[in-house]
């Protein structure tokens, strides 16, 4: 009973369960228990925990910085999937390709988080492609090891030395996973890496839908205003009022103007606002003033930038325009003209910039580049060795179409590289140990931290407007002489385009109803932005429109590109059918094709290994040449075929295995058999296995009644020795109350410092896929079971519970039964009773000795309880917890 | 050789087939070693007949030599134990050890392309428009009979250079901390492999029954690049070979202390009962695992005494504290950890590893390095002296170093008194002292820019190979099969650097 309870739910049977089973004399007694266990919600949890090892699930990113990110929503889905008994092929297919299913639901997309759980690096300075390539490799390796029992990873750098898997095969498989719009370097702050799935709560979803409709309404209203104002605009033109436009004036809404003519750095609009030449770590560099377009200009060296401090800070719902005159030298390859960001890749380009790249101008606005961003580039090339005026205007719509780039007043044609901005572009006074004080970077000109600047260029006439400039306003700002020409024309001489331009000008400058409506739109958009900002995200797979070309990487090196390869699978397993799409969906079908000799066998073998301690194939992760042969090949095949034919029914598989006579054997055996078959490969006896770290803790918590068995949700923080996370530069703050007693699988899993209560018992750090845990025996484990506050507290609670029984023997029997699943033998009972009595006398004599037993952990006994007795009981309970009878499943 | 295959274990025909195959495979696997062993023994016998002593390629006798179950050591070891003073973050060799006077004339000049040769830079400085040369502002002098160059920042180390073997030509490929430290500790840039100490523990076992074989000490309260437990982890080796971190404070080993006020005698009594109860279990089940587990409990109990004993520095004489510096009285400092390292080594701990963080001077390099040297110079030198005066330097190896070096060009602005340095993999300095290595010696040379190695490069793999060699292990033969591959610390690389050896 105990064995199957742990194996199916990870929890021990309660005394009631045991009594019921023992008293049930019918033939189907065991089967009834099994059915009950399979139907229990804890079954899903336990199977999810097993899957978490394979999926390398952790609550932190891994690598050095190892920050927390909450992907527990995915775990919840896994638990639900096992409880609902989702067929294994569907379960895996959703995780491999849920996003590619027709009309993919949120749930199906969420499943694909599986392929983003690999460690991700935020260390500033890493070579992005090196790590992006590593992530793709990891997905390939996990598929190989976890689903197919193939050590594909061996073929990354050369042909597999033993199995018929070539390096080309490896990269053909790699190419399935290569088409995600992701980066090797993920954001330094706590943003979820992209691509991501928004997970609004029901309330949030309703509200967002409502706000979206409000925005649409407002936009429609704005169009109406334009219509109604049209006549007024017409009149304004007919009345030649436009001729009064003074080209020497600047349009309304100017908030920043630098002309550098005085040889000083200050905002002409508000001279108290000064600019500073600096780099990230050096202040007050000396500006180099040279001959500018008019008067003086500022010479750039590519590293030092002009920092406008708090100016130019806009959110994505706010319209703004930036104009600048620039002289670009011919040998400048790449450089940022202006930007509002904190570094470049470090925060995934959050903010906006105008950049020179590949001899084109690039506009970028992002929350987390490259997916949650807008990127546009001009079709025309960058003009060299001459002064040009560039104006970038933005309408606050969070769409690529909201951006325009003008050169000398003429709009440049652009192509949209990416158009998917859905969260904000500011830092909200972000604080971090690497920065001095809260961060909200402002506009900076000419260079940037950890990026390329426009070295050798000269800038002049910087203007910033807190609105979207219409084309004529742009002209007025940049090339007033051209405007003069227009404004001197008579109404009849005006072309249609010029009339349109003047109409727009009228709206923006003179029409209060237009401007008011524009403001209302901005307000609504700000609410929209605020509400979207709060919505939780989780990282998922999302296929790029154009798949990324994959190559064989010579010696596995990320930048040694060899032959081009395309999605395909190793023929040695079986051929990839031409009818299958060459993507992850096709791959999933190939994995679960009934002709695939591996998937089913690998899976049933893995589940078998969890129940019996060793797989039919011992090397669960390697069905290749260097792995072992199955001990019972026909049984393995039969189980595999049975599994497929059942429709990949996992609960049925488990039921079949635990109902088998083999499983139900006693683990007691003779010395002869043990000598012949020490590892129990021939299964002449039942399995005797050590409980896992999670089971040991859950056992103690359930036995004492402390266990909080609620399902799912974000990970929690039970007791942990102080300061463990310091080496990683962070602090562990334990939870209190109920959260302390959740099932161990919910313990926050930090890759760089895994929780010792569980990790000491061979739980993996989950940086890599694990399909087979070690089972070791160390003194550190003894120390955990003896002295970990979790166990001391549980002992105390059991000690208190034992007070209910007047008869000490009954008390001990009850505790024993709860912890070990059986009644104590006479000698055991006797020993424990003597121990209890001795401890009781000792504690009565010296109550201070009981201090630690009574006060470790949050739980407190009441003042009416006999302290010495509780402590003595606790020692007994603790002793039982350390018995082989508790630690082992026999 | 054909053990067991003539005795079929089952009556089932299918299983018999499998058994035959099994044993054939076992035969094939074992034979590759078996034939080798046979060959060696016949070789030995031949030599004997000719009356010469048997030699192995390392020119040391192996006759009558105790090898353990893994066949280790392969040859006579020079080193019995090691302390590795790991400086995390990448200490700047240009400001500490690698003296480059010619740079003084090149202040602010752009690093020539001929020197850099397109070597990849980290994304932190790769976007700089210029790479101005930043000569050190530290004063260098020569010391000892060996005339070793050391900067003003390390006065204590300067006094013991005649015991030190400097390696100026260390090389790695990694330019970021995580892959670089992981590489240095495990022989591979990606996580998942065992650390050096775990390999040694697995290969050579423990010399002390009461303490872990591999212990890590981390200086308290240092900022800088984070560390993580897998750096002293066991990877795919059995968990008992992992490094155990001794923390400063009440519980050097996690959960070492019994509940408050419950003392060793109480615990002993409880363990006695536990033992008796487990005996009853053992009588019923006859599982040797029960006995094995009890042994772990006993070891845990012994650790409850032996660990506080060894971590308690209070009974060290005053002159020792003076030698290590007054900081050594404060638990958790580098100096205190150096002192504790000596005690652990005395007790037979095979591998003690210190970590000192904060060497990552991207900006404000001179001030930063000065500070770090102040924290570590005296302790490290004192450890050397201490081991020497106890005669332990004869069979203990001391290693000092980080995961990579720093650039000759300035990261960020360069002034006459200040500069930053980015990560630099192609050349950096480490030193070794003690058993088996030359004393008062400098191995390897870098170019005038401390950028490229021009003589006797030592790659990390070579360093690992040499380390193994000093312990009597042939790095190519010491492997562990995992996922179908025979892994080793040196991956598929590495040569023993013979010219370093005494």
mmCIF file of C-alpha atoms in Angstrom, chain A residues 565-692:
data_model
loop_
_atom_site.group_PDB
_atom_site.id
_atom_site.type_symbol
_atom_site.label_atom_id
_atom_site.label_comp_id
_atom_site.label_asym_id
_atom_site.label_seq_id
_atom_site.Cartn_x
_atom_site.Cartn_y
_atom_site.Cartn_z
ATOM 1 C CA UNK A 565 20.577 22.231 -43.397
ATOM 2 C CA UNK A 566 16.823 21.926 -43.315
ATOM 3 C CA UNK A 567 14.385 20.221 -40.947
ATOM 4 C CA UNK A 568 14.715 16.470 -41.133
ATOM 5 C CA UNK A 569 15.065 13.470 -38.846
ATOM 6 C CA UNK A 570 17.676 10.701 -38.718
ATOM 7 C CA UNK A 571 16.865 7.931 -41.160
ATOM 8 C CA UNK A 572 18.394 5.470 -38.773
ATOM 9 C CA UNK A 573 15.376 5.897 -36.505
ATOM 10 C CA UNK A 574 12.927 6.032 -39.354
ATOM 11 C CA UNK A 575 12.406 8.308 -42.317
ATOM 12 C CA UNK A 576 10.550 11.594 -42.101
ATOM 13 C CA UNK A 577 7.558 11.292 -44.368
ATOM 14 C CA UNK A 578 7.208 13.739 -47.233
ATOM 15 C CA UNK A 579 3.611 14.338 -46.244
ATOM 16 C CA UNK A 580 4.599 15.858 -42.919
ATOM 17 C CA UNK A 581 5.159 19.602 -42.639
ATOM 18 C CA UNK A 582 8.783 20.434 -42.015
ATOM 19 C CA UNK A 583 8.175 22.057 -38.662
ATOM 20 C CA UNK A 584 7.647 21.143 -35.018
ATOM 21 C CA UNK A 585 4.167 19.927 -35.733
ATOM 22 C CA UNK A 586 5.488 17.531 -38.314
ATOM 23 C CA UNK A 587 8.217 16.547 -35.916
ATOM 24 C CA UNK A 588 5.662 15.746 -33.234
ATOM 25 C CA UNK A 589 3.785 13.532 -35.640
ATOM 26 C CA UNK A 590 7.019 11.787 -36.497
ATOM 27 C CA UNK A 591 7.790 11.266 -32.829
ATOM 28 C CA UNK A 592 4.449 9.620 -32.239
ATOM 29 C CA UNK A 593 4.179 7.757 -35.487
ATOM 30 C CA UNK A 594 3.532 4.117 -34.756
ATOM 31 C CA UNK A 595 6.503 3.272 -36.934
ATOM 32 C CA UNK A 596 8.774 5.125 -34.572
ATOM 33 C CA UNK A 597 10.555 2.377 -32.678
ATOM 34 C CA UNK A 598 11.738 4.560 -29.860
ATOM 35 C CA UNK A 599 9.161 6.862 -28.325
ATOM 36 C CA UNK A 600 6.836 4.348 -26.767
ATOM 37 C CA UNK A 601 9.591 2.065 -25.576
ATOM 38 C CA UNK A 602 11.562 4.919 -24.060
ATOM 39 C CA UNK A 603 8.482 6.241 -22.299
ATOM 40 C CA UNK A 604 7.241 2.977 -20.833
ATOM 41 C CA UNK A 605 10.793 2.217 -19.819
ATOM 42 C CA UNK A 606 11.075 5.487 -17.974
ATOM 43 C CA UNK A 607 7.837 4.944 -16.107
ATOM 44 C CA UNK A 608 8.917 1.402 -15.348
ATOM 45 C CA UNK A 609 12.196 2.696 -13.931
ATOM 46 C CA UNK A 610 10.346 5.025 -11.577
ATOM 47 C CA UNK A 611 8.361 2.131 -10.177
ATOM 48 C CA UNK A 612 11.028 -0.527 -10.101
ATOM 49 C CA UNK A 613 14.144 1.532 -9.489
ATOM 50 C CA UNK A 614 15.813 0.423 -12.674
ATOM 51 C CA UNK A 615 14.434 0.476 -16.179
ATOM 52 C CA UNK A 616 14.090 -2.630 -18.285
ATOM 53 C CA UNK A 617 16.745 -0.732 -20.131
ATOM 54 C CA UNK A 618 18.951 0.496 -17.357
ATOM 55 C CA UNK A 619 20.202 3.473 -19.331
ATOM 56 C CA UNK A 620 16.880 5.261 -19.477
ATOM 57 C CA UNK A 621 18.413 8.170 -21.337
ATOM 58 C CA UNK A 622 20.345 6.105 -23.842
ATOM 59 C CA UNK A 623 18.831 3.451 -26.055
ATOM 60 C CA UNK A 624 21.817 3.675 -28.331
ATOM 61 C CA UNK A 625 24.859 1.563 -28.795
ATOM 62 C CA UNK A 626 26.542 2.547 -25.571
ATOM 63 C CA UNK A 627 23.444 2.073 -23.522
ATOM 64 C CA UNK A 628 22.382 -1.250 -22.132
ATOM 65 C CA UNK A 629 20.207 -3.889 -23.672
ATOM 66 C CA UNK A 630 16.808 -4.470 -22.137
ATOM 67 C CA UNK A 631 16.652 -7.106 -19.454
ATOM 68 C CA UNK A 632 13.276 -8.234 -20.773
ATOM 69 C CA UNK A 633 13.074 -7.152 -24.407
ATOM 70 C CA UNK A 634 9.772 -8.830 -25.156
ATOM 71 C CA UNK A 635 8.139 -7.296 -22.143
ATOM 72 C CA UNK A 636 9.424 -3.887 -23.152
ATOM 73 C CA UNK A 637 8.064 -4.242 -26.651
ATOM 74 C CA UNK A 638 4.748 -5.533 -25.402
ATOM 75 C CA UNK A 639 4.356 -2.661 -22.969
ATOM 76 C CA UNK A 640 5.259 -0.204 -25.715
ATOM 77 C CA UNK A 641 2.778 -1.544 -28.225
ATOM 78 C CA UNK A 642 0.150 -1.767 -25.530
ATOM 79 C CA UNK A 643 0.787 1.846 -24.636
ATOM 80 C CA UNK A 644 0.380 3.013 -28.210
ATOM 81 C CA UNK A 645 -2.731 0.932 -28.764
ATOM 82 C CA UNK A 646 -4.326 2.237 -25.613
ATOM 83 C CA UNK A 647 -4.127 5.668 -27.173
ATOM 84 C CA UNK A 648 -1.050 6.596 -25.186
ATOM 85 C CA UNK A 649 -3.043 6.337 -21.960
ATOM 86 C CA UNK A 650 -0.697 7.077 -19.081
ATOM 87 C CA UNK A 651 -3.050 6.207 -16.246
ATOM 88 C CA UNK A 652 -3.811 2.903 -17.904
ATOM 89 C CA UNK A 653 -0.091 2.249 -18.220
ATOM 90 C CA UNK A 654 0.446 2.969 -14.563
ATOM 91 C CA UNK A 655 -2.497 0.848 -13.567
ATOM 92 C CA UNK A 656 -1.204 -2.020 -15.670
ATOM 93 C CA UNK A 657 2.223 -1.846 -14.099
ATOM 94 C CA UNK A 658 1.195 -1.451 -10.485
ATOM 95 C CA UNK A 659 -1.418 -4.134 -10.742
ATOM 96 C CA UNK A 660 1.142 -6.590 -12.092
ATOM 97 C CA UNK A 661 2.273 -9.466 -9.965
ATOM 98 C CA UNK A 662 5.850 -8.360 -10.500
ATOM 99 C CA UNK A 663 5.238 -5.020 -8.878
ATOM 100 C CA UNK A 664 3.245 -6.475 -6.054
ATOM 101 C CA UNK A 665 5.957 -8.855 -4.978
ATOM 102 C CA UNK A 666 7.400 -8.422 -1.585
ATOM 103 C CA UNK A 667 10.873 -7.022 -1.523
ATOM 104 C CA UNK A 668 11.875 -9.619 1.037
ATOM 105 C CA UNK A 669 14.138 -12.155 -0.464
ATOM 106 C CA UNK A 670 16.669 -14.807 0.239
ATOM 107 C CA UNK A 671 20.400 -14.326 0.322
ATOM 108 C CA UNK A 672 20.777 -16.668 -2.605
ATOM 109 C CA UNK A 673 18.617 -14.608 -4.860
ATOM 110 C CA UNK A 674 20.364 -11.488 -3.729
ATOM 111 C CA UNK A 675 23.726 -12.974 -4.567
ATOM 112 C CA UNK A 676 22.555 -14.034 -8.002
ATOM 113 C CA UNK A 677 20.820 -10.800 -8.840
ATOM 114 C CA UNK A 678 22.018 -7.981 -6.609
ATOM 115 C CA UNK A 679 20.431 -5.246 -8.722
ATOM 116 C CA UNK A 680 17.120 -7.028 -9.062
ATOM 117 C CA UNK A 681 17.274 -6.973 -12.844
ATOM 118 C CA UNK A 682 15.461 -10.256 -13.085
ATOM 119 C CA UNK A 683 12.729 -9.013 -10.807
ATOM 120 C CA UNK A 684 12.363 -11.989 -8.587
ATOM 121 C CA UNK A 685 11.415 -9.614 -5.819
ATOM 122 C CA UNK A 686 9.608 -6.337 -5.433
ATOM 123 C CA UNK A 687 11.465 -3.061 -5.558
ATOM 124 C CA UNK A 688 12.999 -1.585 -2.427
ATOM 125 C CA UNK A 689 13.856 2.037 -3.064
ATOM 126 C CA UNK A 690 14.770 5.074 -1.059
ATOM 127 C CA UNK A 691 12.150 7.782 -0.914
ATOM 128 C CA UNK A 692 13.088 10.867 -2.887
#
